[in-house]
């Protein structure tokens, strides 16, 4: 019980720290800007759904993972520099301290990706319709109909469809941000730490063979469907990214233990 109370106190403190900082607002704007940057060569397409799908498939969208990590992934660097980590762990425990950071980094990345995507979609909607064609048109929406959440797409719940797709990117961002935070225990250069999400993403896309290849991170996007039930696809991605985040937490814990 004492450990749970300690963990709860750490989590509440970290959430308060998260919302008091302006950096998460920069992260949201950065995600939105990254999605627009992906459209640089082609510009807006026929409708919002196709524009969003195109933007997330282009290389420019990788910058969104950097902005998801921007607000909280460097927290260990900051705490070590200001010696706040010693003060925090004396009052509690290093395990609870690291686990709290892992949870908040994960949630922070999901929220930033979600809100940034929402802003992108609403701005696109001022210039484009949600869908320019019949939602059952395989020629126009083959990817959307074959992937997750096709049920919502067919019902013309386009905003909900796109936001559910963004959750997949959000939980991936959570895992990448936690990997970056683990690396920050050993690397004090903030710019290098923030580049790690892109580096890890590119590694995971390189080791796979084809879009559904083993370890290919694009296979975790909502465009690809593993199970009949959409809920299981989302739970699978959440479980996988949570495991990666926990592995990162262990790395952070042992790295910080050596430093302290």
PDB file of C-alpha atoms in Angstrom:
ATOM      1  CA  UNK A   1       0.000   0.000   0.000  1.00  0.00           C
ATOM      2  CA  UNK A   2       2.820   2.389   0.824  1.00  0.00           C
ATOM      3  CA  UNK A   3       4.370   1.731  -2.598  1.00  0.00           C
ATOM      4  CA  UNK A   4       1.041   2.479  -4.328  1.00  0.00           C
ATOM      5  CA  UNK A   5       0.603   5.728  -2.395  1.00  0.00           C
ATOM      6  CA  UNK A   6       4.153   6.696  -3.298  1.00  0.00           C
ATOM      7  CA  UNK A   7       3.548   5.902  -6.972  1.00  0.00           C
ATOM      8  CA  UNK A   8       0.271   7.845  -6.973  1.00  0.00           C
ATOM      9  CA  UNK A   9       2.045  10.887  -5.523  1.00  0.00           C
ATOM     10  CA  UNK A  10       4.755  10.701  -8.184  1.00  0.00           C
ATOM     11  CA  UNK A  11       2.197  10.354 -11.001  1.00  0.00           C
ATOM     12  CA  UNK A  12       0.092  13.296  -9.799  1.00  0.00           C
ATOM     13  CA  UNK A  13       3.222  15.434  -9.438  1.00  0.00           C
ATOM     14  CA  UNK A  14       4.383  14.524 -12.949  1.00  0.00           C
ATOM     15  CA  UNK A  15       0.953  15.218 -14.469  1.00  0.00           C
ATOM     16  CA  UNK A  16       0.908  18.609 -12.754  1.00  0.00           C
ATOM     17  CA  UNK A  17       4.419  19.278 -14.061  1.00  0.00           C
ATOM     18  CA  UNK A  18       3.314  18.235 -17.565  1.00  0.00           C
ATOM     19  CA  UNK A  19       0.354  20.629 -17.737  1.00  0.00           C
ATOM     20  CA  UNK A  20       2.184  23.519 -16.110  1.00  0.00           C
ATOM     21  CA  UNK A  21       4.818  23.426 -18.845  1.00  0.00           C
ATOM     22  CA  UNK A  22       4.234  25.224 -22.147  1.00  0.00           C
ATOM     23  CA  UNK A  23       6.238  22.599 -24.030  1.00  0.00           C
ATOM     24  CA  UNK A  24       3.278  20.252 -24.498  1.00  0.00           C
ATOM     25  CA  UNK A  25       1.459  23.062 -26.357  1.00  0.00           C
ATOM     26  CA  UNK A  26       4.487  23.379 -28.644  1.00  0.00           C
ATOM     27  CA  UNK A  27       4.306  19.613 -29.122  1.00  0.00           C
ATOM     28  CA  UNK A  28       0.654  19.792 -30.212  1.00  0.00           C
ATOM     29  CA  UNK A  29       1.370  22.572 -32.708  1.00  0.00           C
ATOM     30  CA  UNK A  30       4.426  20.651 -33.894  1.00  0.00           C
ATOM     31  CA  UNK A  31       2.386  17.505 -34.606  1.00  0.00           C
ATOM     32  CA  UNK A  32      -0.125  19.528 -36.591  1.00  0.00           C
ATOM     33  CA  UNK A  33       2.660  21.299 -38.510  1.00  0.00           C
ATOM     34  CA  UNK A  34       4.405  17.964 -39.213  1.00  0.00           C
ATOM     35  CA  UNK A  35       1.267  16.554 -40.824  1.00  0.00           C
ATOM     36  CA  UNK A  36       0.955  19.641 -43.019  1.00  0.00           C
ATOM     37  CA  UNK A  37       4.661  19.433 -43.824  1.00  0.00           C
ATOM     38  CA  UNK A  38       4.064  15.917 -45.165  1.00  0.00           C
ATOM     39  CA  UNK A  39       1.759  17.459 -47.777  1.00  0.00           C
ATOM     40  CA  UNK A  40       4.458  19.824 -49.021  1.00  0.00           C
ATOM     41  CA  UNK A  41       4.856  18.263 -52.463  1.00  0.00           C
ATOM     42  CA  UNK A  42       1.250  17.339 -53.174  1.00  0.00           C
ATOM     43  CA  UNK A  43      -0.827  19.697 -51.066  1.00  0.00           C
ATOM     44  CA  UNK A  44      -4.394  19.019 -49.985  1.00  0.00           C
ATOM     45  CA  UNK A  45      -6.044  16.093 -51.765  1.00  0.00           C
ATOM     46  CA  UNK A  46      -9.733  15.533 -52.588  1.00  0.00           C
ATOM     47  CA  UNK A  47     -11.014  15.225 -49.024  1.00  0.00           C
ATOM     48  CA  UNK A  48      -9.959  15.221 -45.377  1.00  0.00           C
ATOM     49  CA  UNK A  49      -9.753  11.432 -45.015  1.00  0.00           C
ATOM     50  CA  UNK A  50      -7.484  10.968 -48.035  1.00  0.00           C
ATOM     51  CA  UNK A  51      -5.389  13.988 -47.037  1.00  0.00           C
ATOM     52  CA  UNK A  52      -4.878  12.595 -43.531  1.00  0.00           C
ATOM     53  CA  UNK A  53      -4.021   9.132 -44.850  1.00  0.00           C
ATOM     54  CA  UNK A  54      -1.491  10.568 -47.286  1.00  0.00           C
ATOM     55  CA  UNK A  55       0.127  12.844 -44.687  1.00  0.00           C
ATOM     56  CA  UNK A  56       0.664  10.026 -42.163  1.00  0.00           C
ATOM     57  CA  UNK A  57       2.258   7.792 -44.803  1.00  0.00           C
ATOM     58  CA  UNK A  58       4.903  10.326 -45.826  1.00  0.00           C
ATOM     59  CA  UNK A  59       8.314  10.811 -44.234  1.00  0.00           C
ATOM     60  CA  UNK A  60       7.473  14.285 -42.934  1.00  0.00           C
ATOM     61  CA  UNK A  61       5.023  12.754 -40.466  1.00  0.00           C
ATOM     62  CA  UNK A  62       7.985  11.228 -38.599  1.00  0.00           C
ATOM     63  CA  UNK A  63       8.620  14.691 -37.168  1.00  0.00           C
ATOM     64  CA  UNK A  64       5.385  14.301 -35.212  1.00  0.00           C
ATOM     65  CA  UNK A  65       7.113  11.649 -33.077  1.00  0.00           C
ATOM     66  CA  UNK A  66       9.837  14.153 -32.221  1.00  0.00           C
ATOM     67  CA  UNK A  67       7.240  16.672 -31.043  1.00  0.00           C
ATOM     68  CA  UNK A  68       5.481  13.997 -28.976  1.00  0.00           C
ATOM     69  CA  UNK A  69       8.794  13.379 -27.209  1.00  0.00           C
ATOM     70  CA  UNK A  70       9.623  17.079 -26.950  1.00  0.00           C
ATOM     71  CA  UNK A  71       7.675  17.963 -23.820  1.00  0.00           C
ATOM     72  CA  UNK A  72       8.599  15.142 -21.421  1.00  0.00           C
ATOM     73  CA  UNK A  73      11.106  12.657 -22.857  1.00  0.00           C
ATOM     74  CA  UNK A  74      14.071  14.724 -21.631  1.00  0.00           C
ATOM     75  CA  UNK A  75      12.773  14.781 -18.052  1.00  0.00           C
ATOM     76  CA  UNK A  76      15.687  12.685 -16.722  1.00  0.00           C
ATOM     77  CA  UNK A  77      18.223  15.127 -18.180  1.00  0.00           C
ATOM     78  CA  UNK A  78      16.442  18.038 -16.487  1.00  0.00           C
ATOM     79  CA  UNK A  79      16.128  16.269 -13.142  1.00  0.00           C
ATOM     80  CA  UNK A  80      19.784  15.197 -13.151  1.00  0.00           C
ATOM     81  CA  UNK A  81      20.977  18.706 -14.089  1.00  0.00           C
ATOM     82  CA  UNK A  82      18.951  20.356 -11.315  1.00  0.00           C
ATOM     83  CA  UNK A  83      19.625  17.504  -8.859  1.00  0.00           C
ATOM     84  CA  UNK A  84      15.861  17.142  -8.427  1.00  0.00           C
ATOM     85  CA  UNK A  85      16.138  13.386  -8.845  1.00  0.00           C
ATOM     86  CA  UNK A  86      18.005  12.969  -5.549  1.00  0.00           C
ATOM     87  CA  UNK A  87      15.385  14.988  -3.700  1.00  0.00           C
ATOM     88  CA  UNK A  88      12.552  12.978  -5.305  1.00  0.00           C
ATOM     89  CA  UNK A  89      14.001   9.548  -4.634  1.00  0.00           C
ATOM     90  CA  UNK A  90      14.892  10.350  -1.012  1.00  0.00           C
ATOM     91  CA  UNK A  91      11.214  11.076  -0.350  1.00  0.00           C
ATOM     92  CA  UNK A  92      10.065   7.954  -2.186  1.00  0.00           C
ATOM     93  CA  UNK A  93      11.786   5.280  -4.236  1.00  0.00           C
ATOM     94  CA  UNK A  94      13.669   5.158  -7.524  1.00  0.00           C
ATOM     95  CA  UNK A  95      11.387   2.406  -8.859  1.00  0.00           C
ATOM     96  CA  UNK A  96       8.235   4.472  -8.306  1.00  0.00           C
ATOM     97  CA  UNK A  97       9.967   7.567  -9.680  1.00  0.00           C
ATOM     98  CA  UNK A  98      10.918   5.813 -12.948  1.00  0.00           C
ATOM     99  CA  UNK A  99       7.580   4.010 -13.352  1.00  0.00           C
ATOM    100  CA  UNK A 100       5.711   7.290 -12.882  1.00  0.00           C
ATOM    101  CA  UNK A 101       7.832   8.989 -15.535  1.00  0.00           C
ATOM    102  CA  UNK A 102       7.241   6.069 -17.919  1.00  0.00           C
ATOM    103  CA  UNK A 103       3.453   6.248 -17.504  1.00  0.00           C
ATOM    104  CA  UNK A 104       3.278  10.029 -17.893  1.00  0.00           C
ATOM    105  CA  UNK A 105       5.625  10.060 -20.914  1.00  0.00           C
ATOM    106  CA  UNK A 106       3.410   7.426 -22.563  1.00  0.00           C
ATOM    107  CA  UNK A 107       0.164   9.297 -21.843  1.00  0.00           C
ATOM    108  CA  UNK A 108       1.709  12.647 -22.752  1.00  0.00           C
ATOM    109  CA  UNK A 109       2.665  11.361 -26.205  1.00  0.00           C
ATOM    110  CA  UNK A 110      -0.824   9.966 -26.854  1.00  0.00           C
ATOM    111  CA  UNK A 111      -2.522  13.224 -25.857  1.00  0.00           C
ATOM    112  CA  UNK A 112      -0.170  15.379 -27.938  1.00  0.00           C
ATOM    113  CA  UNK A 113      -0.621  13.185 -31.024  1.00  0.00           C
ATOM    114  CA  UNK A 114      -4.407  13.103 -30.549  1.00  0.00           C
ATOM    115  CA  UNK A 115      -4.887  16.863 -30.106  1.00  0.00           C
ATOM    116  CA  UNK A 116      -2.377  17.730 -32.848  1.00  0.00           C
ATOM    117  CA  UNK A 117      -4.177  15.407 -35.261  1.00  0.00           C
ATOM    118  CA  UNK A 118      -7.551  16.868 -34.275  1.00  0.00           C
ATOM    119  CA  UNK A 119      -6.313  20.383 -35.058  1.00  0.00           C
ATOM    120  CA  UNK A 120      -4.946  19.175 -38.406  1.00  0.00           C
ATOM    121  CA  UNK A 121      -8.263  17.542 -39.325  1.00  0.00           C
ATOM    122  CA  UNK A 122     -10.359  20.555 -38.360  1.00  0.00           C
ATOM    123  CA  UNK A 123      -8.135  22.934 -40.323  1.00  0.00           C
ATOM    124  CA  UNK A 124      -8.315  20.650 -43.371  1.00  0.00           C
ATOM    125  CA  UNK A 125     -12.097  20.556 -42.990  1.00  0.00           C
ATOM    126  CA  UNK A 126     -12.264  24.317 -43.586  1.00  0.00           C
ATOM    127  CA  UNK A 127     -11.027  23.683 -47.147  1.00  0.00           C
ATOM    128  CA  UNK A 128     -12.206  20.144 -47.931  1.00  0.00           C
ATOM    129  CA  UNK A 129     -15.198  17.833 -47.395  1.00  0.00           C
ATOM    130  CA  UNK A 130     -14.748  14.909 -45.032  1.00  0.00           C
ATOM    131  CA  UNK A 131     -15.149  12.458 -47.924  1.00  0.00           C
ATOM    132  CA  UNK A 132     -15.487  13.315 -51.611  1.00  0.00           C
ATOM    133  CA  UNK A 133     -16.722   9.885 -52.720  1.00  0.00           C
ATOM    134  CA  UNK A 134     -19.092   7.152 -51.604  1.00  0.00           C
ATOM    135  CA  UNK A 135     -17.599   5.535 -48.457  1.00  0.00           C
ATOM    136  CA  UNK A 136     -18.070   2.087 -50.032  1.00  0.00           C
ATOM    137  CA  UNK A 137     -15.974   3.003 -53.097  1.00  0.00           C
ATOM    138  CA  UNK A 138     -13.085   0.509 -53.108  1.00  0.00           C
ATOM    139  CA  UNK A 139     -11.175   2.416 -55.793  1.00  0.00           C
ATOM    140  CA  UNK A 140     -11.035   5.595 -53.703  1.00  0.00           C
ATOM    141  CA  UNK A 141     -10.990   4.187 -50.165  1.00  0.00           C
ATOM    142  CA  UNK A 142      -9.464   0.731 -50.529  1.00  0.00           C
ATOM    143  CA  UNK A 143      -6.989   1.262 -47.670  1.00  0.00           C
ATOM    144  CA  UNK A 144      -9.624   2.675 -45.318  1.00  0.00           C
ATOM    145  CA  UNK A 145     -12.095  -0.149 -46.011  1.00  0.00           C
ATOM    146  CA  UNK A 146      -9.453  -2.863 -45.595  1.00  0.00           C
ATOM    147  CA  UNK A 147      -7.953  -1.507 -42.368  1.00  0.00           C
ATOM    148  CA  UNK A 148      -9.211  -0.971 -38.844  1.00  0.00           C
ATOM    149  CA  UNK A 149     -12.357   0.991 -37.996  1.00  0.00           C
ATOM    150  CA  UNK A 150     -13.921   0.511 -41.454  1.00  0.00           C
ATOM    151  CA  UNK A 151     -17.273   0.227 -39.670  1.00  0.00           C
ATOM    152  CA  UNK A 152     -17.076   3.855 -38.535  1.00  0.00           C
ATOM    153  CA  UNK A 153     -15.874   4.940 -41.957  1.00  0.00           C
ATOM    154  CA  UNK A 154     -18.851   3.280 -43.665  1.00  0.00           C
ATOM    155  CA  UNK A 155     -21.204   5.001 -41.222  1.00  0.00           C
ATOM    156  CA  UNK A 156     -19.652   8.330 -42.297  1.00  0.00           C
ATOM    157  CA  UNK A 157     -18.233   9.011 -38.843  1.00  0.00           C
ATOM    158  CA  UNK A 158     -15.115  10.370 -40.477  1.00  0.00           C
ATOM    159  CA  UNK A 159     -13.741  12.442 -37.598  1.00  0.00           C
ATOM    160  CA  UNK A 160     -14.044   9.512 -35.186  1.00  0.00           C
ATOM    161  CA  UNK A 161     -12.417   7.231 -37.765  1.00  0.00           C
ATOM    162  CA  UNK A 162      -9.389   9.513 -38.175  1.00  0.00           C
ATOM    163  CA  UNK A 163      -9.002  10.077 -34.432  1.00  0.00           C
ATOM    164  CA  UNK A 164      -9.073   6.332 -33.752  1.00  0.00           C
ATOM    165  CA  UNK A 165      -6.342   5.944 -36.369  1.00  0.00           C
ATOM    166  CA  UNK A 166      -4.365   8.650 -34.578  1.00  0.00           C
ATOM    167  CA  UNK A 167      -4.504   6.586 -31.366  1.00  0.00           C
ATOM    168  CA  UNK A 168      -2.345   3.962 -33.083  1.00  0.00           C
ATOM    169  CA  UNK A 169       0.243   6.633 -33.865  1.00  0.00           C
ATOM    170  CA  UNK A 170      -0.149   8.005 -30.341  1.00  0.00           C
ATOM    171  CA  UNK A 171       0.709   4.753 -28.560  1.00  0.00           C
ATOM    172  CA  UNK A 172       3.615   4.193 -30.970  1.00  0.00           C
ATOM    173  CA  UNK A 173       4.784   7.701 -30.060  1.00  0.00           C
ATOM    174  CA  UNK A 174       4.495   6.741 -26.381  1.00  0.00           C
ATOM    175  CA  UNK A 175       6.855   3.799 -26.827  1.00  0.00           C
ATOM    176  CA  UNK A 176       9.312   5.811 -28.938  1.00  0.00           C
ATOM    177  CA  UNK A 177       9.321   8.640 -26.380  1.00  0.00           C
ATOM    178  CA  UNK A 178      10.056   6.178 -23.577  1.00  0.00           C
ATOM    179  CA  UNK A 179      12.933   4.679 -25.542  1.00  0.00           C
ATOM    180  CA  UNK A 180      14.252   8.221 -26.030  1.00  0.00           C
ATOM    181  CA  UNK A 181      13.903   8.925 -22.297  1.00  0.00           C
ATOM    182  CA  UNK A 182      15.875   5.758 -21.502  1.00  0.00           C
ATOM    183  CA  UNK A 183      18.638   6.917 -23.848  1.00  0.00           C
ATOM    184  CA  UNK A 184      18.635  10.316 -22.116  1.00  0.00           C
ATOM    185  CA  UNK A 185      19.921   8.606 -18.960  1.00  0.00           C
ATOM    186  CA  UNK A 186      23.127   7.844 -20.864  1.00  0.00           C
ATOM    187  CA  UNK A 187      23.138  10.777 -23.344  1.00  0.00           C
ATOM    188  CA  UNK A 188      22.967  14.345 -22.063  1.00  0.00           C
ATOM    189  CA  UNK A 189      22.553  15.979 -25.483  1.00  0.00           C
ATOM    190  CA  UNK A 190      18.868  16.970 -25.781  1.00  0.00           C
ATOM    191  CA  UNK A 191      18.909  17.336 -29.571  1.00  0.00           C
ATOM    192  CA  UNK A 192      20.313  13.835 -29.988  1.00  0.00           C
ATOM    193  CA  UNK A 193      17.759  12.394 -27.559  1.00  0.00           C
ATOM    194  CA  UNK A 194      14.875  13.991 -29.485  1.00  0.00           C
ATOM    195  CA  UNK A 195      16.212  12.517 -32.729  1.00  0.00           C
ATOM    196  CA  UNK A 196      16.036   8.986 -31.302  1.00  0.00           C
ATOM    197  CA  UNK A 197      12.293   8.427 -32.051  1.00  0.00           C
ATOM    198  CA  UNK A 198      12.967   8.917 -35.771  1.00  0.00           C
ATOM    199  CA  UNK A 199      16.075   6.716 -35.615  1.00  0.00           C
ATOM    200  CA  UNK A 200      14.209   3.889 -33.860  1.00  0.00           C
ATOM    201  CA  UNK A 201      11.269   4.231 -36.247  1.00  0.00           C
ATOM    202  CA  UNK A 202      13.566   3.929 -39.260  1.00  0.00           C
ATOM    203  CA  UNK A 203      15.261   0.883 -37.729  1.00  0.00           C
ATOM    204  CA  UNK A 204      11.929  -0.857 -37.218  1.00  0.00           C
ATOM    205  CA  UNK A 205      10.859  -0.098 -40.788  1.00  0.00           C
ATOM    206  CA  UNK A 206      14.169  -1.373 -42.171  1.00  0.00           C
ATOM    207  CA  UNK A 207      14.186  -4.780 -40.471  1.00  0.00           C
ATOM    208  CA  UNK A 208      10.748  -5.711 -41.804  1.00  0.00           C
ATOM    209  CA  UNK A 209      10.098  -7.188 -45.214  1.00  0.00           C
ATOM    210  CA  UNK A 210       7.178  -5.546 -46.966  1.00  0.00           C
ATOM    211  CA  UNK A 211       4.442  -3.447 -45.283  1.00  0.00           C
ATOM    212  CA  UNK A 212       3.398  -6.371 -43.055  1.00  0.00           C
ATOM    213  CA  UNK A 213       6.929  -7.632 -42.476  1.00  0.00           C
ATOM    214  CA  UNK A 214       8.224  -8.823 -39.160  1.00  0.00           C
ATOM    215  CA  UNK A 215       8.948  -5.862 -36.859  1.00  0.00           C
ATOM    216  CA  UNK A 216       7.824  -3.361 -39.497  1.00  0.00           C
ATOM    217  CA  UNK A 217       6.367  -0.567 -37.413  1.00  0.00           C
ATOM    218  CA  UNK A 218       3.992   0.529 -40.194  1.00  0.00           C
ATOM    219  CA  UNK A 219       2.107  -2.749 -39.635  1.00  0.00           C
ATOM    220  CA  UNK A 220       0.970  -1.271 -36.292  1.00  0.00           C
ATOM    221  CA  UNK A 221      -0.825   1.588 -38.041  1.00  0.00           C
ATOM    222  CA  UNK A 222      -4.607   1.387 -38.387  1.00  0.00           C
ATOM    223  CA  UNK A 223      -4.188   0.771 -42.139  1.00  0.00           C
ATOM    224  CA  UNK A 224      -3.320  -2.849 -41.360  1.00  0.00           C
ATOM    225  CA  UNK A 225      -5.658  -5.279 -39.654  1.00  0.00           C
ATOM    226  CA  UNK A 226      -4.584  -8.386 -37.710  1.00  0.00           C
ATOM    227  CA  UNK A 227      -7.839  -9.364 -35.985  1.00  0.00           C
ATOM    228  CA  UNK A 228     -11.508  -9.433 -36.932  1.00  0.00           C
ATOM    229  CA  UNK A 229     -12.416  -7.138 -34.039  1.00  0.00           C
ATOM    230  CA  UNK A 230     -11.026  -3.604 -34.235  1.00  0.00           C
ATOM    231  CA  UNK A 231     -10.772  -3.469 -30.440  1.00  0.00           C
ATOM    232  CA  UNK A 232      -8.270  -6.323 -30.455  1.00  0.00           C
ATOM    233  CA  UNK A 233      -6.106  -4.515 -33.016  1.00  0.00           C
ATOM    234  CA  UNK A 234      -5.917  -1.461 -30.761  1.00  0.00           C
ATOM    235  CA  UNK A 235      -5.309  -3.576 -27.651  1.00  0.00           C
ATOM    236  CA  UNK A 236      -2.543  -5.444 -29.473  1.00  0.00           C
ATOM    237  CA  UNK A 237      -0.771  -2.195 -30.363  1.00  0.00           C
ATOM    238  CA  UNK A 238      -1.250  -0.842 -26.824  1.00  0.00           C
ATOM    239  CA  UNK A 239       0.110  -4.068 -25.310  1.00  0.00           C
ATOM    240  CA  UNK A 240       3.138  -4.150 -27.597  1.00  0.00           C
ATOM    241  CA  UNK A 241       4.028  -0.491 -27.025  1.00  0.00           C
ATOM    242  CA  UNK A 242       3.429  -0.854 -23.275  1.00  0.00           C
ATOM    243  CA  UNK A 243       5.905  -3.758 -23.190  1.00  0.00           C
ATOM    244  CA  UNK A 244       8.479  -1.647 -25.043  1.00  0.00           C
ATOM    245  CA  UNK A 245       7.864   1.174 -22.557  1.00  0.00           C
ATOM    246  CA  UNK A 246       8.352  -1.185 -19.603  1.00  0.00           C
ATOM    247  CA  UNK A 247      11.616  -2.458 -21.088  1.00  0.00           C
ATOM    248  CA  UNK A 248      12.692   1.183 -21.415  1.00  0.00           C
ATOM    249  CA  UNK A 249      11.706   1.746 -17.783  1.00  0.00           C
ATOM    250  CA  UNK A 250      13.986  -1.101 -16.673  1.00  0.00           C
ATOM    251  CA  UNK A 251      16.834   0.400 -18.701  1.00  0.00           C
ATOM    252  CA  UNK A 252      16.204   3.827 -17.172  1.00  0.00           C
ATOM    253  CA  UNK A 253      16.044   2.384 -13.661  1.00  0.00           C
ATOM    254  CA  UNK A 254      19.342   0.522 -13.867  1.00  0.00           C
ATOM    255  CA  UNK A 255      21.032   3.466 -15.606  1.00  0.00           C
ATOM    256  CA  UNK A 256      19.878   5.918 -12.939  1.00  0.00           C
ATOM    257  CA  UNK A 257      20.762   3.477 -10.163  1.00  0.00           C
ATOM    258  CA  UNK A 258      24.349   3.427 -11.406  1.00  0.00           C
ATOM    259  CA  UNK A 259      24.459   7.233 -11.527  1.00  0.00           C
ATOM    260  CA  UNK A 260      23.032   7.655  -8.050  1.00  0.00           C
TER     261      UNK A 260
END
